[in-house]
mmCIF file of C-alpha atoms in Angstrom:
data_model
loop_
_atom_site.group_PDB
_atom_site.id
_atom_site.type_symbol
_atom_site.label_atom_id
_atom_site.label_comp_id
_atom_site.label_asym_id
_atom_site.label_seq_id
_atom_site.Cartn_x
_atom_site.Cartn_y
_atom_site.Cartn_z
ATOM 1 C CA UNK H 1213 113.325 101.330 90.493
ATOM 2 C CA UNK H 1214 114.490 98.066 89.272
ATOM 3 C CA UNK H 1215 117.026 97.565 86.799
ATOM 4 C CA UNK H 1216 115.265 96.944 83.335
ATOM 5 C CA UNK H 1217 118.189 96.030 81.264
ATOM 6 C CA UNK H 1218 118.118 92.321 81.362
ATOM 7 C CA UNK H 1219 114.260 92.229 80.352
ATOM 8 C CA UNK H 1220 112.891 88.787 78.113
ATOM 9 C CA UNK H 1221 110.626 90.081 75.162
ATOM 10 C CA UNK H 1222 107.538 88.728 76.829
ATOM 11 C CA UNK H 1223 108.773 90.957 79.740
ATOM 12 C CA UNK H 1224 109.589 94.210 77.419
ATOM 13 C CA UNK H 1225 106.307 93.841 75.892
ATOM 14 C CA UNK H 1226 104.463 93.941 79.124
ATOM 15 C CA UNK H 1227 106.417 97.343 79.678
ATOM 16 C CA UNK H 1228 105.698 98.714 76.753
ATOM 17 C CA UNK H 1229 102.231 98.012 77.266
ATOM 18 C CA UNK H 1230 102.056 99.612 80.798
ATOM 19 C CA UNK H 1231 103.744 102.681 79.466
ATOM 20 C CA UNK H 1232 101.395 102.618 76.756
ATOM 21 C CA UNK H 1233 98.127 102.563 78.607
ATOM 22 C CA UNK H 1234 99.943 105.227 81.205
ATOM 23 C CA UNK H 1235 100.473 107.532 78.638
ATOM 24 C CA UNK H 1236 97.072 107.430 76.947
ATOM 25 C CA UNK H 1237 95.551 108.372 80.279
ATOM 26 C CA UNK H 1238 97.388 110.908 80.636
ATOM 27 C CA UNK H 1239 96.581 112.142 77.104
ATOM 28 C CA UNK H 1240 93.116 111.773 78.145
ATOM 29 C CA UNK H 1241 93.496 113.679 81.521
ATOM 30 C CA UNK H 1242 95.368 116.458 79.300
ATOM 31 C CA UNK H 1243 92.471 117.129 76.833
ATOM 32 C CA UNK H 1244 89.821 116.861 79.680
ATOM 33 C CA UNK H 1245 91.593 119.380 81.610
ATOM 34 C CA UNK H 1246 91.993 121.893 78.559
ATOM 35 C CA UNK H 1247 88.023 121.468 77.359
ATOM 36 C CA UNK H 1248 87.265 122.188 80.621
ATOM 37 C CA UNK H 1249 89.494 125.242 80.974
ATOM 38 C CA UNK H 1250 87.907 126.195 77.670
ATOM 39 C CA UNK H 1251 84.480 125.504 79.006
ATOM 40 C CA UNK H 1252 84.925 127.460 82.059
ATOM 41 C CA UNK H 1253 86.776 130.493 80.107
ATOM 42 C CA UNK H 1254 83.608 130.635 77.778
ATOM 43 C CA UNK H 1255 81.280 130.545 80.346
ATOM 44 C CA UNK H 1256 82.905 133.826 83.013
ATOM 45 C CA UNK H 1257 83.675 135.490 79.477
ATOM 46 C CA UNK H 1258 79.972 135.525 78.447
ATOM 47 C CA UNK H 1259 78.773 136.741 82.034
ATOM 48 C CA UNK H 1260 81.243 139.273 81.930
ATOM 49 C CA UNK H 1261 80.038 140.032 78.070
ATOM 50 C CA UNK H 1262 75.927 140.050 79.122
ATOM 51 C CA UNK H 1263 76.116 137.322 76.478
ATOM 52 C CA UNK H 1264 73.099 134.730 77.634
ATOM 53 C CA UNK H 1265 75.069 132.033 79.549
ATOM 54 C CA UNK G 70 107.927 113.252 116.553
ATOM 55 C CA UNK G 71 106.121 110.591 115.261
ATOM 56 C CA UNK G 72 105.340 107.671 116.831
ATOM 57 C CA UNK G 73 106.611 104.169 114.730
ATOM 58 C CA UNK G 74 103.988 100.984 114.171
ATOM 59 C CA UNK G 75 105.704 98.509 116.934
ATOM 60 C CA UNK G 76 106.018 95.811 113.832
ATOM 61 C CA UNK G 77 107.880 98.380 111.629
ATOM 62 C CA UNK G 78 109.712 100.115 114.115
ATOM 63 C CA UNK G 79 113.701 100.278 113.564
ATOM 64 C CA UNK G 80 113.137 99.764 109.820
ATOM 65 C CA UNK G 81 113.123 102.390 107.189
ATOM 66 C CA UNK G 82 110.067 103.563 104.888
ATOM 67 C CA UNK G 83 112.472 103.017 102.265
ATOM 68 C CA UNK G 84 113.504 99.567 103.151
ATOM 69 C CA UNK G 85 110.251 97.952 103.484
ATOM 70 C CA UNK G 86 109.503 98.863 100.356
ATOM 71 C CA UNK G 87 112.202 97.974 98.444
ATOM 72 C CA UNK G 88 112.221 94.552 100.341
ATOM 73 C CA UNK G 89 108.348 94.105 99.280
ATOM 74 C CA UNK G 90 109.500 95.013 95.280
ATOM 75 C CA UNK G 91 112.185 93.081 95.357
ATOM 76 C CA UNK G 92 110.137 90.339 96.016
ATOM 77 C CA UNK G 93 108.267 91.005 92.801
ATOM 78 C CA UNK G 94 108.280 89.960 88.689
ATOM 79 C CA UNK G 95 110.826 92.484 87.143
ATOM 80 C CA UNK G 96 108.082 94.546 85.296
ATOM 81 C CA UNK G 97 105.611 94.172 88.171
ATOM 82 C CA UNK G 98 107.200 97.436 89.756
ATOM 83 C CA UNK G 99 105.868 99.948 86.929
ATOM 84 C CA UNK G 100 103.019 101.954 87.667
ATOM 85 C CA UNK G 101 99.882 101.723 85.294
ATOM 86 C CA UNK G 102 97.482 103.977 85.098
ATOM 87 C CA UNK G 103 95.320 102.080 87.376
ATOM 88 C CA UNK G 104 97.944 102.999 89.702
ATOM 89 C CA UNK G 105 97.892 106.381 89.601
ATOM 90 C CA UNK G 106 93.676 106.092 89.783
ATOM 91 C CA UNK G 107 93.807 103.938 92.929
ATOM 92 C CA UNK G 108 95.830 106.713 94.872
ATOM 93 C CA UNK G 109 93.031 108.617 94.438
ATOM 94 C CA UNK G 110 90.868 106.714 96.494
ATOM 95 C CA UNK G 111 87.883 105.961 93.971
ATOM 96 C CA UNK G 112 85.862 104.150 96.483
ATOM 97 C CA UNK G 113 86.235 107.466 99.430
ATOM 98 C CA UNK G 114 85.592 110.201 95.985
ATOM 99 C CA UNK G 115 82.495 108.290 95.205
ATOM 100 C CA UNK G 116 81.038 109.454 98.700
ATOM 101 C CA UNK G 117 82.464 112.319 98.681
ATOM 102 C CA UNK G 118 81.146 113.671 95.293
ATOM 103 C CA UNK G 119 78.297 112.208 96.200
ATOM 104 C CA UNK G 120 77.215 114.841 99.197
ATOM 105 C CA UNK G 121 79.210 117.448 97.749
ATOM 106 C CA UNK G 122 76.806 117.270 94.926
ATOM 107 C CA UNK G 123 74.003 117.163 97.282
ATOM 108 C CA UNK G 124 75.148 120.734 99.081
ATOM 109 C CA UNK G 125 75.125 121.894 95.211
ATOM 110 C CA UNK G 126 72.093 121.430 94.651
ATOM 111 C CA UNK G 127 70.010 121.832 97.260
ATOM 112 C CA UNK G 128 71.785 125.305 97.808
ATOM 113 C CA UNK G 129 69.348 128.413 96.565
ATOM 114 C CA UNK G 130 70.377 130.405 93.708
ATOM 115 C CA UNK G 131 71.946 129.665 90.554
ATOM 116 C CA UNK G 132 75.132 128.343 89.365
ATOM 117 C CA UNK G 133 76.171 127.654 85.608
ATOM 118 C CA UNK G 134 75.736 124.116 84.063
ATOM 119 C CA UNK G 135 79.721 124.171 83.727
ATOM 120 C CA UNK G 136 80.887 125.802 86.705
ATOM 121 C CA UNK G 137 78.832 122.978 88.864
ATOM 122 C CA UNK G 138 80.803 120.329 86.699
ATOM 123 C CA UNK G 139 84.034 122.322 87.761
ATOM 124 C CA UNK G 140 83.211 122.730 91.049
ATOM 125 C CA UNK G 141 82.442 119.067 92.063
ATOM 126 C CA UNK G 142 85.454 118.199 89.704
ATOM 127 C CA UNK G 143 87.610 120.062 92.245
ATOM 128 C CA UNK G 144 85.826 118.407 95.272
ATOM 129 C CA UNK G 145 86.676 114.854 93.345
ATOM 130 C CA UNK G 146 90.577 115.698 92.858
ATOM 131 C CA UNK G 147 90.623 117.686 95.986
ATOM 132 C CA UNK G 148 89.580 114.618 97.883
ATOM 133 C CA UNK G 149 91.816 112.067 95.818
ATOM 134 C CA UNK G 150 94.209 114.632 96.443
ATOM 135 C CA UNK G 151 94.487 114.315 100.333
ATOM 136 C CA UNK G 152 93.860 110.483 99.724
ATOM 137 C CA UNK G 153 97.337 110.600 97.586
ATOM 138 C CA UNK G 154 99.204 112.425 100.575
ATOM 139 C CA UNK G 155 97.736 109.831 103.299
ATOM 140 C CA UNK G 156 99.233 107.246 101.413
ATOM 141 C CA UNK G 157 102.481 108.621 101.283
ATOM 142 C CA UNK G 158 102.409 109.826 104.575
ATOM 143 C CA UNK G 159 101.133 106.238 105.625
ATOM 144 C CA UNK G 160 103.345 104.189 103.730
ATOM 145 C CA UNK G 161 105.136 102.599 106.397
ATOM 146 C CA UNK G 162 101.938 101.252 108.319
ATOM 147 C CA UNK G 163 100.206 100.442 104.447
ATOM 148 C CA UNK G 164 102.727 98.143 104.166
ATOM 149 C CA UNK G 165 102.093 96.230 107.323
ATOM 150 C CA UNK G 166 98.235 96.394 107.408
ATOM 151 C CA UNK G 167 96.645 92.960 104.736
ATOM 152 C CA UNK G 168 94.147 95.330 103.832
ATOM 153 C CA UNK G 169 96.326 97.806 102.179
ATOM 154 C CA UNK G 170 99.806 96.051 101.531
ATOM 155 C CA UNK G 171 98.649 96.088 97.958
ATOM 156 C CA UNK G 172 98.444 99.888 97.161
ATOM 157 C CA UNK G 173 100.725 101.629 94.725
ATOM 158 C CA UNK G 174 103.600 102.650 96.963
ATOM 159 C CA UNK G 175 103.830 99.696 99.535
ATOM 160 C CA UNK G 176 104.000 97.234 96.312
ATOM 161 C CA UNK G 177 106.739 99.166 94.789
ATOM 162 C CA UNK G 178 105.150 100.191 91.635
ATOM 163 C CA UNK G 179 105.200 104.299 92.719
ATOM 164 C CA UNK G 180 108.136 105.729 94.119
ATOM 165 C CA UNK G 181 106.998 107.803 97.506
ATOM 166 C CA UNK G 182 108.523 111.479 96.113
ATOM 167 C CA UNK G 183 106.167 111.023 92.923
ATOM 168 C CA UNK G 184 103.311 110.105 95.131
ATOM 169 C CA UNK G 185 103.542 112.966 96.938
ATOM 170 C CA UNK G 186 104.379 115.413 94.394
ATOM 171 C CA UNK G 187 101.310 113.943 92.672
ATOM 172 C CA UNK G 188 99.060 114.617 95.667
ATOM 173 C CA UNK G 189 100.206 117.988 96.621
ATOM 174 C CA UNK G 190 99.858 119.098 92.725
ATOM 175 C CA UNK G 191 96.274 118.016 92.473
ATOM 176 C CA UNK G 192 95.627 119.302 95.756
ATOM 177 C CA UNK G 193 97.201 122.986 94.806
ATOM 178 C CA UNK G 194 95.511 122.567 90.971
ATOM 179 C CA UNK G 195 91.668 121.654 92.446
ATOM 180 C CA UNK G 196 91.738 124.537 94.941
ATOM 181 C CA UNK G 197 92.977 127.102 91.906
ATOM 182 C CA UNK G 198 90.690 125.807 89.501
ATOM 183 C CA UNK G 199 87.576 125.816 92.581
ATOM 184 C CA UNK G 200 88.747 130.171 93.352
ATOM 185 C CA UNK G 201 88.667 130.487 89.422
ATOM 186 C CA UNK G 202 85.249 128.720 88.387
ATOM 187 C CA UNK G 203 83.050 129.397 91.779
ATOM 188 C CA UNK G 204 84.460 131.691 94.187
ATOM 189 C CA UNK G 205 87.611 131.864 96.670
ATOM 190 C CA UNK G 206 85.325 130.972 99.892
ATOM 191 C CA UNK G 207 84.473 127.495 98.357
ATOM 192 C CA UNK G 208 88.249 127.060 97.729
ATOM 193 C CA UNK G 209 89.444 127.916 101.000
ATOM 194 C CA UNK G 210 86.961 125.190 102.213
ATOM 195 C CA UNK G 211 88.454 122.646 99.893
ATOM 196 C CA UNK G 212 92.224 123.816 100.950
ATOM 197 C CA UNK G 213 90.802 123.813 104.420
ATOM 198 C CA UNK G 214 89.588 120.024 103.926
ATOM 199 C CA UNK G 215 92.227 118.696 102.357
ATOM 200 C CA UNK G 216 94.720 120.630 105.002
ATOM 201 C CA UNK G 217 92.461 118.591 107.624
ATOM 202 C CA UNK G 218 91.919 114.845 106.278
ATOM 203 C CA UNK G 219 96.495 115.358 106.227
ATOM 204 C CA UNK G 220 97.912 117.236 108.733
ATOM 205 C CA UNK G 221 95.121 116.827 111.436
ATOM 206 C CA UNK G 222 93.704 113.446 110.893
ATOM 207 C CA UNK G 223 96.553 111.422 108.960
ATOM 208 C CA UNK G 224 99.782 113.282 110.274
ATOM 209 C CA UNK G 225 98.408 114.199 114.099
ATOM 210 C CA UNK G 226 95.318 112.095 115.289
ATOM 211 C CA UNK G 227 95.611 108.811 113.348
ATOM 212 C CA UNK G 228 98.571 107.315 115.173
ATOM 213 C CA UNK G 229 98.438 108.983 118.610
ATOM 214 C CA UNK G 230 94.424 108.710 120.003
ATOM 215 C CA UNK G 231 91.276 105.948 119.708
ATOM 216 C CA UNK G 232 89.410 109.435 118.747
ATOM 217 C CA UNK G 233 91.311 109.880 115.834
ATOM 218 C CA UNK G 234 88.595 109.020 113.370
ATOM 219 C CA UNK G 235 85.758 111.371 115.571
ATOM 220 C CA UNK G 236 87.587 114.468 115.221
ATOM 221 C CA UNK G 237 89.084 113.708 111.406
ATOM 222 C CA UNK G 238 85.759 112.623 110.739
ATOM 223 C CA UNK G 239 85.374 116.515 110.270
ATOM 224 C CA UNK G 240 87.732 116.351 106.699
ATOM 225 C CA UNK G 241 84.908 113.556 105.046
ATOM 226 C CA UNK G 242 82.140 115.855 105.767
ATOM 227 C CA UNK G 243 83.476 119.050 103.982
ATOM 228 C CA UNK G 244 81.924 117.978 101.034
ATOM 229 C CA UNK G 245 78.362 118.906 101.372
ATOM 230 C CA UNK G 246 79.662 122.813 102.678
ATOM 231 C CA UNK G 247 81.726 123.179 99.724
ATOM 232 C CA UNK G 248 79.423 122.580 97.433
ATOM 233 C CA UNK G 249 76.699 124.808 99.118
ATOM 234 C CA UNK G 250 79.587 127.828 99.198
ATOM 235 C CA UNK G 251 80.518 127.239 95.316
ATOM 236 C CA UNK G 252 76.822 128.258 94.309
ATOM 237 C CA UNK G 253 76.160 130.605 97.461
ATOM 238 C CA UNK G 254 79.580 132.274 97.803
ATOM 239 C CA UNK G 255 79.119 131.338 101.596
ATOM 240 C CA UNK G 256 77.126 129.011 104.384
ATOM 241 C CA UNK G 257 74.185 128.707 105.953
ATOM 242 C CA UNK G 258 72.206 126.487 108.553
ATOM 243 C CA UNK G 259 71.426 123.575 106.259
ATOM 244 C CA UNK G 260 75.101 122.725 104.874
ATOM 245 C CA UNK G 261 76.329 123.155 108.670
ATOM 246 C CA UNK G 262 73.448 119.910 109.162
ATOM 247 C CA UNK G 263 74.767 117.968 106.404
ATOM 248 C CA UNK G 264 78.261 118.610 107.507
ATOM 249 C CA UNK G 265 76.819 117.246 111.468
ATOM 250 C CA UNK G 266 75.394 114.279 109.369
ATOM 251 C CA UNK G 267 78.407 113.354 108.310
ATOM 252 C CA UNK G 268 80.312 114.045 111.322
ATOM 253 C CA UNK G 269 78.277 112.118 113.186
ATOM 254 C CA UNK G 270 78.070 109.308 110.444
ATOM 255 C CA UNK G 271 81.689 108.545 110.721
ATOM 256 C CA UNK G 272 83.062 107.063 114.038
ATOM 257 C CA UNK G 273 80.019 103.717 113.610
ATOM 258 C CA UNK G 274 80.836 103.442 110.242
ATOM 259 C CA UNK G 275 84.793 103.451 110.817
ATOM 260 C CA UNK G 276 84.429 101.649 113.994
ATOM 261 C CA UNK G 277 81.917 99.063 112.933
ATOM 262 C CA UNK G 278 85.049 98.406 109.704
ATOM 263 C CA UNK G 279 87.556 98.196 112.844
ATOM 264 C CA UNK G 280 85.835 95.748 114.856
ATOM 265 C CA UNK G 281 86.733 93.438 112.119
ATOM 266 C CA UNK G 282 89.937 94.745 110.366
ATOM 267 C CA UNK G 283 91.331 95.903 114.253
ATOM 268 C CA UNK G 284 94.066 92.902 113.634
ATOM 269 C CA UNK G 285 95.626 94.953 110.724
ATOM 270 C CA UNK G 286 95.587 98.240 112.833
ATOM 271 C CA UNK G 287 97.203 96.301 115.983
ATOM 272 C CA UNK G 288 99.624 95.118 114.102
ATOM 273 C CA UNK G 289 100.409 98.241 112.617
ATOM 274 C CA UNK G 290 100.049 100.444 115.858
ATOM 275 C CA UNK G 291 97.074 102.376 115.204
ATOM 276 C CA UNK G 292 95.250 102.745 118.116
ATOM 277 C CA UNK G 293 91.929 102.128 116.640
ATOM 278 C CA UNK G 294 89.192 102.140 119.765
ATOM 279 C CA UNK G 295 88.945 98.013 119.455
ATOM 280 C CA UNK G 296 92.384 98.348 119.978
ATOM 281 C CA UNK G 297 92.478 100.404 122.334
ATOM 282 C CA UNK G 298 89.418 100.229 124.251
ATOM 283 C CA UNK G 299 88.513 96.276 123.366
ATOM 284 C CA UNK G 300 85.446 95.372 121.029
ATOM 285 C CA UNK G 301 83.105 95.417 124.041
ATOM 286 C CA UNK G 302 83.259 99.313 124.575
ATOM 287 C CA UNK G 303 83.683 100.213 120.537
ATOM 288 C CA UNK G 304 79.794 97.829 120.197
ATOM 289 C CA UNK G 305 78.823 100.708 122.889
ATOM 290 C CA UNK G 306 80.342 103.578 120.900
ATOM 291 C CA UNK G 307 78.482 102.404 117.633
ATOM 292 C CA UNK G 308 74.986 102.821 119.556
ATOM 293 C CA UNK G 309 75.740 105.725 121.348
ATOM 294 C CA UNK G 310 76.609 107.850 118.121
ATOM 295 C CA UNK G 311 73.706 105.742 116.793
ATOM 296 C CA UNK G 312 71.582 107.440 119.172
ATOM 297 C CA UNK G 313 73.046 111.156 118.301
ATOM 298 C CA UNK G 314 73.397 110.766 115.024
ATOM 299 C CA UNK G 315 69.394 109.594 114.007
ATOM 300 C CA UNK G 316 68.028 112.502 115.805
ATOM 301 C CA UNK G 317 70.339 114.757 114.538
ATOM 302 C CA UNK G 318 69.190 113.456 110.970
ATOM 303 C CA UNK G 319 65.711 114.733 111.311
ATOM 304 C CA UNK G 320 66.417 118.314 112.446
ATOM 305 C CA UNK G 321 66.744 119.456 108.490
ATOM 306 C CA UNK G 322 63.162 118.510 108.946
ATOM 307 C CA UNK G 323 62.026 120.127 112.349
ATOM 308 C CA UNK G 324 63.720 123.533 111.444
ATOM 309 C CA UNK G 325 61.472 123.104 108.341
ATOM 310 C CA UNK G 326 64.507 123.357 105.818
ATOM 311 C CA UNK G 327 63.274 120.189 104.132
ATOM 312 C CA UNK G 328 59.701 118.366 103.566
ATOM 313 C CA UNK G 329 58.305 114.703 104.747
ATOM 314 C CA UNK G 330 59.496 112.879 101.922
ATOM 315 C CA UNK G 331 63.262 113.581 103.433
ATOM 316 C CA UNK G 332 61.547 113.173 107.390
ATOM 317 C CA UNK G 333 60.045 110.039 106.575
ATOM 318 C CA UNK G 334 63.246 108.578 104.867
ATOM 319 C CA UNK G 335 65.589 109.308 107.476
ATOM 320 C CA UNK G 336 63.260 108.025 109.935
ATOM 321 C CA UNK G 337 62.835 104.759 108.099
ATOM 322 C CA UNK G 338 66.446 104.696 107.541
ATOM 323 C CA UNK G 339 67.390 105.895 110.897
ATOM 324 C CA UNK G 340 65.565 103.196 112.493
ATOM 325 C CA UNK G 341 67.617 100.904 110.050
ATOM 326 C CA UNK G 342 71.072 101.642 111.281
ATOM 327 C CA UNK G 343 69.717 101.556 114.497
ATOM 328 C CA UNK G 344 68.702 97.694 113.999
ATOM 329 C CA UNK G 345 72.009 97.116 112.736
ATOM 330 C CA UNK G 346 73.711 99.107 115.791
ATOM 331 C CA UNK G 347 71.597 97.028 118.253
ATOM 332 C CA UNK G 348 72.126 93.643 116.229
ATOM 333 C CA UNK G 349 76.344 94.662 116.516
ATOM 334 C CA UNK G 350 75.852 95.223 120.261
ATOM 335 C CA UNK G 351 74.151 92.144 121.122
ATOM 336 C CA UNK G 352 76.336 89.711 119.016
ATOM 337 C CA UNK G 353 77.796 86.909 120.523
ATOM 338 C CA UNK G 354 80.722 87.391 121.948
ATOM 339 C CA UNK G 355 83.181 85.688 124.370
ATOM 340 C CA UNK G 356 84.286 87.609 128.216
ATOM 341 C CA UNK G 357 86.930 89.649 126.324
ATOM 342 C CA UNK G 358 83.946 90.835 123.698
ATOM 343 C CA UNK G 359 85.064 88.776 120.894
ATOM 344 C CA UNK G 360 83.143 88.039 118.027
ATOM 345 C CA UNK G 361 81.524 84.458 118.221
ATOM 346 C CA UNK G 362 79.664 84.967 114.820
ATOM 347 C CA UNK G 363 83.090 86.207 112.681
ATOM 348 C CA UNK G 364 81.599 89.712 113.101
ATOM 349 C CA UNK G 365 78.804 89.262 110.815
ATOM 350 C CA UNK G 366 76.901 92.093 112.203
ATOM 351 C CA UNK G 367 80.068 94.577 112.432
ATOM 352 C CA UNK G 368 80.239 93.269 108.675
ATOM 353 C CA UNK G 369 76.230 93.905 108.105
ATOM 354 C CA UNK G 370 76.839 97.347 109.814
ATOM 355 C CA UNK G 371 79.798 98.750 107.717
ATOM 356 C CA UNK G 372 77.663 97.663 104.502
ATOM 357 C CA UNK G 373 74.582 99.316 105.376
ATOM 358 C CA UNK G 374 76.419 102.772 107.074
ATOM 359 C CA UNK G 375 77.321 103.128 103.231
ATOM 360 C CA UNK G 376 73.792 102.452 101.700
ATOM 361 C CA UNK G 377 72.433 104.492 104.037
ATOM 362 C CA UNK G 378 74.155 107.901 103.721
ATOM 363 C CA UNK G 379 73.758 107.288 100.127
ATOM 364 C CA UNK G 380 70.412 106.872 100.827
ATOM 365 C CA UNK G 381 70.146 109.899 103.222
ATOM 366 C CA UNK G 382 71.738 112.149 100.821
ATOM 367 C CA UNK G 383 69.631 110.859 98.469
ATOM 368 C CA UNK G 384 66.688 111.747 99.974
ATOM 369 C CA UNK G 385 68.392 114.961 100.960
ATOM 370 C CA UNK G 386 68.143 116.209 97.176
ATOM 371 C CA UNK G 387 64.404 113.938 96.101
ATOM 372 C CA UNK G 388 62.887 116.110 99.437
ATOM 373 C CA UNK G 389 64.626 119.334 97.245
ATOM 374 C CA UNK G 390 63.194 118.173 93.576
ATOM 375 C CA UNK G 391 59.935 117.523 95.227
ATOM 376 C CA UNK G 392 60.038 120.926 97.244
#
C-alpha cells in the first residue's frame, strides 16, 4: 500500500471517510450474521424441543 | 504450469499492479466497502440466487421460513465466494482486459492475499453455515460448486481450451440443485433439468458477450471460441446450442413435472432466443465473419439470454404456484 504520511486534509478526510463507511459495513455484516445465527439456533432448538416452529 | 496472457507475459502479478496504483490519487488505493461488495460479483449472485431460489421452492416438502433464508444466503456468499477467488486467481489477465481493469485488485485498492483470504473464508463460512441450517448433502453441493467455478473452470479450462466456458458452465448451474437438496436432503429428476437448463444456457450467452468483448480476451490470451475459432464458427455455436437447449427446456413439461403455463412460456420464450440466435447468425459480416453492424445482434443476444432465464425460471416457479 501507498505511503499515507504526506496526506493534505482534503486527502485525510477522504480516508477517514472510506474507513468510515468500511467499517460500518462491516458492523452491519457482523449483526446480520449473529441475528441470523440466532434465528437459525431458535429455529433447530424448537424442532428438536416439539415446540411449533 | 500455467500458461501467461502473451501481453502480460514476463511481468509479475505484483508489478502490474503496483504500476496501475501508482498511477493513481494517493487515497484512491483504499478499499471501500463497495470494494469488498464488487468482489462478490453482484451482477453473477443475482442469477444465481435467482434459480437457486427456484430449486427451493419448487422442491416438495417443507423447509422452515429461516432455514430457506439461510440456505439461499449460503448459495449468495458461496457464489460471491468463488467470484472473490477468480479474481485473485485472474488478476494478471483483469488487469489487461478494458472490461475488468477497474476491479478491486487490478486498480490497487485490495491487496491480492486479502482477496483471497476473503474468498476462501466466505467460501469455508457459507458451506458450514449451509451443513448447519439444511443438511450436509446441500453443502457438499455448494463446496462442490464453488471447488468447480475455481479449480476447474478459472484455474484449468479458462486459459487452456475455446470449451472452457461449456464445461465450467457446469459451476453457474449448481444453483437450482442446491437449493432442491437443502429442502429435500437429496436430488431428483427435475433439479437435474434445471441444472441441463443452465448448462445448456451458458456457452450462447457467454459466447454471444465474446463476439463483442473477444478484443479484451485476445489481448489477454484467453482463448475464447471467437478467438480461437473466428466469429463465423462461434454465430454457428450460438444456434446449435440454441437448437439443444429450447427442446431441452420443454422436457420439465413432457415428463409432466410441470403444467402449460411453464410449456407455453418456454415455448414463447424459446422461440425468442431462437430469433435472436438466427438474427446473430445472419448479421452482416465481412469474409473473415466480422461484424458489419458493431455486433448489434451479439449485443441484442447477450441482453435477452439474461431476460430470458429470468424469465424461464420465472415461469419455472408461476407453473409451481399455479400447480
Amino acid at each position: 500500500m501507498a505511503d499515507l504520511s504526506h496526506l493534505t486534509r482534503a486527502e485525510s478526510a477522504l480516508l477517514a471517510k472510506k474507513r468510515r463507511g468500511r467499517n460500518i459495513a462491516m458492523l452491519v455484516a457482523l449483526v446480520a450474521i449473529a441475528v441470523l445465527f440466532y434465528a437459525i439456533a431458535i429455529v433447530k432448538l424448537s424442532g428438536k424441543m416439539g415446540l411449533p416452529q | 504450469m500455467k500458461s501467461i496472457a502473451p501481453a502480460v507475459a514476463g511481468a509479475d502479478r505484483g508489478d502490474i499492479v503496483s504500476s496501475l496504483s501508482s498511477l493513481s490519487a494517493p487515497t484512491d488505493d483504499i478499499s471501500t466497502a463497495r470494494d469488498w461488495l464488487m468482489m462478490l460479483k453482484p451482477r453473477v449472485m443475482t442469477l444465481v440466487v435467482y434459480s437457486g431460489l427456484a430449486g427451493l421452492l419448487v422442491a416438495p416438502g417443507h423447509i422452515h421460513p429461516v432455514l430457506a433464508v439461510a440456505a439461499i444466503l449460503c448459495i449468495a456468499v458461496g457464489a460471491g465466494a468463488a467470484g472473490a477467488i477468480n479474481m485473485w486467481y485472474d488478476r494478471d489477465i483483469d488487469a489487461v482486459m478494458r472490461r475488468t481493469q477497474k476491479r478491486p485488485i487490478p486498480a490497487g485498492r485490495i491487496a491480492p492475499d486479502e482477496a483471497l483470504a476473503y474468498g476462501v473464508f466466505l467460501a469455508v463460512g457459507s458451506v458450514m453455515v449451509m451443513g448447519l441450517a439444511t443438511n450436509w448433502f446441500a453443502a457438499a453441493l455448494l463446496a462442490g460448486s464453488i471447488a468447480f467455478y475455481v479449480v476447474v473452470y478459472t484455474m484449468w479450462l479458462k486459459r487452456r481450451t475455446a470449451q472452457n466456458i461449456v464445461i465450467g458452465g457446469a459451476a453457474g448451474a449448481f444453483p437450482p440443485l442446491i437449493g432442491w437438496a437443502a429442502v429435500t436432503g437429496g436430488l431428483d429428476v427435475m433439479p437435474w433439468l434445471l441444472f441441463g437448463i443452465i448448462f445448456l444456457w451458458t456457452p450462447p450467452h457467454f459466447w454471444a458477450l465474446s463476439l463483442f468483448a473477444h478484443a479484451d480476451y485476445e489481448k489477454a490470451g484467453v482463448p475464447m471460441l471467437p478467438v480461437v475459432a473466428g466469429a463465423k464458427e462461434t454465430r454457428r455455436q450460438v444456434v446449435i446450442y440454441t437448437l439443444a437447449m429450447v427442446p431441452a427446456t420443454l422436457l420439465p413439461y413432457v415428463l409432466g413435472l410441470s403444467g402449460v403455463v411453464y410449456a407455453v412460456s418456454a415455448g414463447v420464450l424459446g422461440l425468442g432466443f431462437f430469433w435472436h440466435a438466427w438474427r446473430l447468425y445472419t448479421d452482416r459480416q465481412d469474409e473473415a465473419g466480422v461484424s458489419l453492424t458493431k455486433d448489434a445482434p451479439a449485443k441484442a443476444t447477450f441482453k435477452y439470454s439474461i431476460y430470458y432465464l429470468f424469465a424461464l425460471f420465472g415461469a419455472v416457479v408461476v407453473d409451481w404456484v399455479v400447480m
